């Protein structure tokens, strides 16, 4: 079979086609497009689409063409436009526009990397058909009535096509968002697995070493080895427990809720603690929220424990009401957290250097769990120390 010249095929196509850059300048056109435009290709190439076809005073749908081409360039999806009118300036009479009707399809042209590098603008003129409708019909039906009926039908079908296009774009956008969310979830899952493996390796290695020592060294103190092994097992148990709790929170597992008096919960939880620093409270009474008392107690415990680790000498727990929300604040007088790390501290297993030095065996999951329980947990700006802030909607009773 003889080799086919694709450029000759493009030029011979019976339907008008033009290739535009992403900023809507002509790259090339075929002969059919030249005839439709009433312009030689030499005059079109390099010029902007709307410079050559501004649409004229009756071309109010020209903005729809622009919007379609811009969507195709941005989203890389073919778009079929409803029947539309945009007028063309007469070549022999500048400023005089001829009424024209078109069926238009716009499609992307991709490079090898899948990027949109050009647009294919296919225009098929249907002006003759529309004008024929206005000439009446031999059946004796009044011309105006027939034209009105056909135009109404065309308009209805055009609107349906436009609605379908719009729904298709919405579905594609939702699919893109869903895919992005899935990729993000997969990335976070992979990171979680890597972080978990890293933090479990330490106590597991310690446990294996101690057991090997007990088996190979008859002089080893069995009580000392067993106590050390138990310590490693406890450490593993803490990490696994925290991971299971975090997994339940992230999965949105149902939990029994009740009306909780926050001031009373704070007092009960702090009463059972033996802190290394002074813990003060400033609590507004009568603030009721709907939630799990067990999880809210866990939230408070994690925040206070974190504050105690970083405090110089004092921790304060405040409870107040603002705009229909109970505001729980846990403050410490420690070195504070730099602005650049204020989101990082809520990632699982993230631990700042001072936290590792003060408590080397912490799980690094406390604040991640606290945020999952609270939903809205952030670090407020302070000149010194750290202030963790939780906002919970008040219960009506």
Coordinates of C-alpha atoms in Angstrom, one line a residue:
X1 CA 0.0 0.0 0.0
X2 CA 1.3 3.4 -1.0
X3 CA 2.3 5.7 1.8
X4 CA -0.4 8.2 2.7
X5 CA 0.4 11.9 3.0
X6 CA -1.6 12.8 6.2
X7 CA -1.2 16.5 5.5
X8 CA -2.9 16.0 2.2
X9 CA -5.7 14.0 3.9
X10 CA -6.2 16.9 6.4
X11 CA -6.3 19.4 3.6
X12 CA -8.8 17.4 1.6
X13 CA -11.3 16.7 4.4
X14 CA -14.8 17.9 3.4
X15 CA -15.4 19.4 6.9
X16 CA -13.7 22.6 8.0
X17 CA -10.9 22.0 10.5
X18 CA -8.4 24.3 12.1
X19 CA -5.6 23.7 14.5
X20 CA -5.2 26.4 17.2
X21 CA -2.6 26.9 19.9
X22 CA -3.7 26.8 23.5
X23 CA -4.0 30.6 23.4
X24 CA -6.3 30.3 20.4
X25 CA -4.0 31.4 17.5
X26 CA -4.2 29.6 14.1
X27 CA -1.5 27.0 13.4
X28 CA -3.0 25.6 10.2
X29 CA -6.4 25.2 8.5
X30 CA -7.7 23.0 5.7
X31 CA -9.3 24.1 2.4
X32 CA -12.8 23.5 3.6
X33 CA -12.1 25.8 6.6
X34 CA -10.8 28.5 4.2
X35 CA -14.1 28.4 2.3
X36 CA -16.2 28.6 5.4
X37 CA -14.1 31.5 6.8
X38 CA -14.0 33.3 3.5
X39 CA -10.3 34.0 4.2
X40 CA -7.1 32.5 2.7
X41 CA -5.0 30.5 5.1
X42 CA -2.1 33.0 4.8
X43 CA -4.3 35.6 6.4
X44 CA -5.4 33.3 9.2
X45 CA -2.2 31.7 10.3
X46 CA -0.7 33.3 13.5
X47 CA -3.8 35.4 14.0
X48 CA -6.1 35.1 17.1
X49 CA -9.4 33.3 16.5
X50 CA -11.4 36.2 17.9
X51 CA -9.4 38.7 16.0
X52 CA -10.6 37.0 12.8
X53 CA -14.1 36.1 13.9
X54 CA -15.3 38.6 16.6
X55 CA -18.8 37.4 16.0
X56 CA -20.4 40.7 15.0
X57 CA -23.4 42.4 16.7
X58 CA -25.6 39.3 16.5
X59 CA -22.9 36.8 17.6
X60 CA -23.8 36.7 21.2
X61 CA -22.9 33.0 21.4
X62 CA -19.2 33.7 20.5
X63 CA -18.4 33.7 24.3
X64 CA -19.7 30.1 24.4
X65 CA -17.1 29.1 21.7
X66 CA -14.3 30.8 23.7
X67 CA -15.4 29.0 26.9
X68 CA -15.5 25.6 25.1
X69 CA -12.0 26.1 23.6
X70 CA -10.6 27.1 27.0
X71 CA -12.2 24.1 28.7
X72 CA -10.7 21.8 26.2
X73 CA -7.3 23.3 26.6
X74 CA -7.5 23.1 30.4
X75 CA -9.2 19.7 30.8
X76 CA -8.0 17.8 27.7
X77 CA -11.6 16.5 26.9
X78 CA -13.4 16.7 23.5
X79 CA -16.5 18.9 23.6
X80 CA -19.4 18.9 21.2
X81 CA -21.2 22.3 21.2
X82 CA -24.9 22.8 20.7
X83 CA -26.1 24.5 17.5
X84 CA -25.0 28.2 17.7
X85 CA -24.9 31.4 15.7
X86 CA -21.8 33.5 15.2
X87 CA -21.6 36.0 12.2
X88 CA -18.7 36.4 9.8
X89 CA -17.5 39.7 8.4
X90 CA -17.9 40.0 4.6
X91 CA -14.5 40.1 3.0
X92 CA -15.5 42.7 0.5
X93 CA -17.4 44.9 3.0
X94 CA -15.5 45.5 6.3
X95 CA -17.9 46.1 9.2
X96 CA -20.7 44.3 7.5
X97 CA -21.5 40.9 9.1
X98 CA -23.3 38.0 7.5
X99 CA -25.6 35.8 9.6
X100 CA -24.1 32.3 10.0
X101 CA -25.1 29.1 12.0
X102 CA -22.6 26.4 13.0
X103 CA -22.2 23.0 14.4
X104 CA -18.9 22.9 16.3
X105 CA -16.7 20.3 17.9
X106 CA -13.5 21.1 19.8
X107 CA -10.9 18.5 20.6
X108 CA -7.4 18.4 22.3
X109 CA -4.2 17.4 20.6
X110 CA -1.7 15.7 22.9
X111 CA 2.1 15.3 23.0
X112 CA 3.8 12.1 23.9
X113 CA 3.7 13.1 27.6
X114 CA -0.1 13.5 27.5
X115 CA 0.0 17.3 27.6
X116 CA -2.4 19.4 25.5
X117 CA -0.3 21.2 22.9
X118 CA -3.0 22.3 20.5
X119 CA -6.7 22.4 19.8
X120 CA -8.6 21.0 16.9
X121 CA -11.6 23.2 16.0
X122 CA -14.0 21.5 13.6
X123 CA -16.8 23.8 12.2
X124 CA -19.6 22.6 10.0
X125 CA -21.9 25.3 8.7
X126 CA -25.7 24.7 8.8
X127 CA -26.7 28.2 7.7
X128 CA -28.4 26.9 4.5
X129 CA -30.5 24.6 6.5
X130 CA -31.7 27.3 8.8
X131 CA -32.4 29.6 5.9
X132 CA -34.4 26.9 4.2
X133 CA -36.6 26.6 7.2
X134 CA -37.5 30.3 6.9
X135 CA -38.6 29.8 3.3
X136 CA -41.7 27.9 4.2
X137 CA -42.9 24.4 3.3
X138 CA -45.0 23.1 0.3
X139 CA -47.4 21.3 2.6
X140 CA -49.3 24.5 3.1
X141 CA -48.3 24.8 6.7
X142 CA -47.7 28.5 7.5
X143 CA -44.0 29.2 7.1
X144 CA -43.8 31.1 10.4
X145 CA -45.4 28.3 12.3
X146 CA -43.1 25.7 10.9
X147 CA -40.0 27.8 11.4
X148 CA -41.0 28.5 15.0
X149 CA -41.6 24.8 15.7
X150 CA -38.3 23.6 14.2
X151 CA -36.3 26.4 15.9
X152 CA -38.0 25.5 19.2
X153 CA -37.0 21.8 18.6
X154 CA -33.4 22.8 17.7
X155 CA -33.1 25.0 20.7
X156 CA -34.5 22.3 23.0
X157 CA -32.0 19.7 21.6
X158 CA -29.1 22.3 21.9
X159 CA -30.0 22.9 25.5
X160 CA -30.1 19.2 26.2
X161 CA -26.7 18.7 24.6
X162 CA -25.3 21.7 26.6
X163 CA -26.8 20.2 29.8
X164 CA -25.2 16.8 29.0
X165 CA -21.9 18.4 28.4
X166 CA -22.1 20.3 31.7
X167 CA -23.0 17.1 33.6
X168 CA -20.2 15.3 31.9
X169 CA -17.7 18.0 32.9
X170 CA -19.0 17.8 36.5
X171 CA -18.6 14.0 36.6
X172 CA -15.1 14.3 35.2
X173 CA -14.2 16.9 37.8
X174 CA -15.6 14.7 40.6
X175 CA -13.7 11.7 39.2
X176 CA -10.5 13.8 39.2
X177 CA -11.1 14.8 42.8
X178 CA -11.8 11.2 43.8
X179 CA -8.7 10.0 42.1
X180 CA -6.6 12.7 43.8
X181 CA -8.1 11.8 47.2
X182 CA -7.3 8.1 46.5
X183 CA -3.7 8.9 45.6
X184 CA -3.4 11.0 48.7
X185 CA -4.9 8.2 50.9
X186 CA -2.5 5.7 49.4
X187 CA 0.4 8.0 50.0
X188 CA -0.6 8.5 53.6
X189 CA -1.1 4.8 54.0
X190 CA 2.3 4.0 52.6
X191 CA 3.9 6.6 54.9
X192 CA 2.0 5.2 57.9
X193 CA 3.2 1.7 57.2
X194 CA 6.8 3.0 56.8
X195 CA 6.5 5.0 60.1
X196 CA 4.9 2.1 61.9
X197 CA 7.6 -0.3 60.8
X198 CA 10.3 2.2 62.0
X199 CA 8.8 2.7 65.4
X200 CA 8.0 -1.0 66.0
X201 CA 11.5 -2.1 65.0
X202 CA 13.2 -0.6 68.1
X203 CA 11.2 -2.5 70.8
X204 CA 11.1 -5.7 68.7
X205 CA 14.9 -5.7 68.2
X206 CA 15.3 -5.1 72.0
X207 CA 13.0 -7.9 72.9
X208 CA 14.8 -10.3 70.5
X209 CA 18.2 -9.3 71.8
X210 CA 17.2 -9.9 75.4
X211 CA 15.6 -13.3 74.7
X212 CA 18.7 -14.4 72.7
X213 CA 20.9 -13.3 75.7
X214 CA 18.8 -15.3 78.1
X215 CA 19.2 -18.4 75.9
X216 CA 22.9 -18.1 75.1
X217 CA 24.4 -16.7 78.3
X218 CA 23.9 -18.9 81.3
X219 CA 25.4 -16.2 83.6
X220 CA 22.8 -13.6 82.6
X221 CA 20.4 -12.4 85.3
X222 CA 17.1 -13.9 84.3
X223 CA 15.1 -11.5 86.4
X224 CA 16.8 -8.5 84.8
X225 CA 16.4 -9.9 81.3
X226 CA 12.7 -10.7 81.9
X227 CA 12.0 -7.2 83.3
X228 CA 13.7 -5.6 80.3
X229 CA 11.7 -7.9 77.9
X230 CA 8.5 -7.0 79.7
X231 CA 9.3 -3.3 79.3
X232 CA 9.8 -3.8 75.5
X233 CA 6.6 -5.8 75.3
X234 CA 4.7 -3.0 77.1
X235 CA 6.2 -0.5 74.7
X236 CA 5.0 -2.6 71.8
X237 CA 1.5 -2.9 73.4
X238 CA 1.3 0.9 73.7
X239 CA 2.1 1.5 70.1
X240 CA -0.3 -1.2 68.9
X241 CA -3.1 0.2 71.1
X242 CA -2.6 3.7 69.8
X243 CA -2.5 2.5 66.2
X244 CA -5.8 0.6 66.7
X245 CA -7.4 3.6 68.3
X246 CA -6.2 5.8 65.4
X247 CA -7.4 3.3 62.8
X248 CA -10.9 3.3 64.5
X249 CA -11.0 7.1 64.5
X250 CA -10.0 7.4 60.9
X251 CA -12.5 4.7 59.8
X252 CA -15.3 6.7 61.5
X253 CA -16.4 3.6 63.5
X254 CA -19.7 4.3 65.3
X255 CA -19.3 5.2 69.0
X256 CA -21.9 5.8 71.7
X257 CA -22.4 9.5 72.5
X258 CA -23.9 11.3 75.5
X259 CA -24.1 14.7 76.9
X260 CA -20.8 15.6 78.6
X261 CA -20.2 18.3 81.2
X262 CA -16.8 19.5 80.1
X263 CA -15.8 21.2 83.4
X264 CA -16.6 18.1 85.4
X265 CA -14.7 15.9 82.9
X266 CA -11.6 18.1 83.2
X267 CA -11.7 18.1 87.0
X268 CA -12.2 14.3 87.1
X269 CA -9.3 13.6 84.7
X270 CA -6.9 16.0 86.4
X271 CA -7.7 14.6 89.8
X272 CA -6.2 11.3 89.0
X273 CA -2.9 12.6 87.6
X274 CA 0.5 12.9 89.3
X275 CA 2.1 15.6 87.2
X276 CA 5.8 16.6 87.3
X277 CA 4.8 20.3 86.9
X278 CA 2.0 22.4 88.4
X279 CA -1.3 22.2 86.6
X280 CA -3.8 25.0 87.0
X281 CA -7.3 25.4 85.7
X282 CA -9.7 28.2 84.8
X283 CA -13.0 26.6 83.9
X284 CA -16.4 28.1 82.9
X285 CA -19.2 25.9 84.3
X286 CA -22.2 24.5 82.6
X287 CA -20.7 23.9 79.2
X288 CA -22.3 20.7 77.8
X289 CA -21.3 19.0 74.5
X290 CA -22.4 15.9 72.7
X291 CA -19.8 13.2 72.4
X292 CA -18.0 10.2 73.8
X293 CA -16.9 10.8 77.3
X294 CA -14.2 8.2 77.0
X295 CA -12.8 9.8 73.8
X296 CA -13.0 13.3 75.2
X297 CA -11.1 12.1 78.3
X298 CA -8.5 10.6 76.0
X299 CA -8.3 13.9 74.1
X300 CA -7.7 15.8 77.3
X301 CA -5.2 13.3 78.6
X302 CA -3.1 13.4 75.4
X303 CA -3.1 17.2 75.3
X304 CA -2.1 17.6 79.0
X305 CA 0.5 14.8 78.7
X306 CA 2.0 16.6 75.7
X307 CA 2.0 20.0 77.6
X308 CA 3.7 18.4 80.7
X309 CA 6.5 17.0 78.5
X310 CA 7.3 20.4 77.1
X311 CA 6.5 22.7 80.1
X312 CA 9.1 24.5 82.0
X313 CA 7.2 24.6 85.3
X314 CA 3.5 25.1 84.6
X315 CA 0.5 23.8 82.6
X316 CA -2.9 25.5 82.5
X317 CA -6.2 24.1 81.3
X318 CA -8.9 26.7 80.3
X319 CA -12.5 26.2 79.4
X320 CA -14.7 29.0 78.0
X321 CA -17.6 29.7 75.6
X322 CA -17.5 31.6 72.3
X323 CA -20.0 31.8 69.5
X324 CA -22.0 28.7 70.6
X325 CA -18.8 26.6 71.0
X326 CA -17.0 25.3 74.1
X327 CA -13.3 26.3 73.8
X328 CA -10.8 24.0 75.5
X329 CA -7.3 25.4 75.8
X330 CA -4.2 23.6 77.1
X331 CA -1.2 25.8 77.6
X332 CA 2.4 25.3 78.7
X333 CA 5.3 27.6 79.5
X334 CA 7.8 25.6 77.4
X335 CA 9.9 26.6 74.4
X336 CA 6.9 26.7 72.1
X337 CA 6.5 25.2 68.6
X338 CA 7.9 27.1 65.5
X339 CA 5.2 28.1 63.0
X340 CA 6.7 25.8 60.4
X341 CA 6.1 22.7 62.6
X342 CA 2.6 23.5 63.8
X343 CA 1.0 21.1 61.4
X344 CA 3.7 18.5 61.4
X345 CA 3.3 17.7 65.1
X346 CA -0.2 16.3 64.3
X347 CA 1.3 13.7 61.9
X348 CA 1.6 10.2 63.3
X349 CA 5.0 9.3 64.8
X350 CA 6.2 12.9 64.4
X351 CA 8.3 13.9 67.4
X352 CA 10.3 17.0 67.9
X353 CA 13.9 16.7 69.1
X354 CA 13.1 18.0 72.6
X355 CA 10.2 15.5 73.0
X356 CA 12.5 12.6 72.1
X357 CA 15.1 13.8 74.6
X358 CA 12.6 14.2 77.4
X359 CA 10.7 11.0 76.7
X360 CA 12.5 8.7 74.3
X361 CA 9.9 6.0 74.5
X362 CA 6.8 8.1 73.5
X363 CA 4.8 6.7 70.7
X364 CA 4.5 10.0 68.7
X365 CA 0.8 9.3 68.2
X366 CA -0.8 11.3 71.0
X367 CA -1.5 14.5 69.0
X368 CA -2.6 12.6 65.9
X369 CA -5.2 10.8 68.0
X370 CA -6.2 14.1 69.7
X371 CA -6.9 15.8 66.4
X372 CA -8.9 12.8 65.1
X373 CA -11.1 13.0 68.2
X374 CA -11.4 16.7 68.2
X375 CA -11.9 17.3 64.5
X376 CA -10.8 20.9 64.9
X377 CA -7.5 21.2 66.9
X378 CA -4.9 23.8 66.2
X379 CA -2.0 25.7 67.8
X380 CA -2.7 29.3 68.7
X381 CA -0.2 32.1 68.3
X382 CA 1.7 32.9 71.5
X383 CA 4.8 34.9 72.3
X384 CA 6.0 32.0 74.5
X385 CA 5.0 28.4 75.2
X386 CA 2.3 26.4 73.4
X387 CA -1.5 26.7 73.4
X388 CA -3.5 23.8 72.0
X389 CA -7.1 24.9 71.2
X390 CA -10.2 22.7 70.7
X391 CA -13.6 24.0 69.6
X392 CA -16.6 21.8 70.3
X393 CA -20.2 22.8 69.4
X394 CA -22.4 23.2 72.6
X395 CA -25.2 20.8 73.1
X396 CA -28.7 22.3 73.6
X397 CA -29.2 20.4 76.8

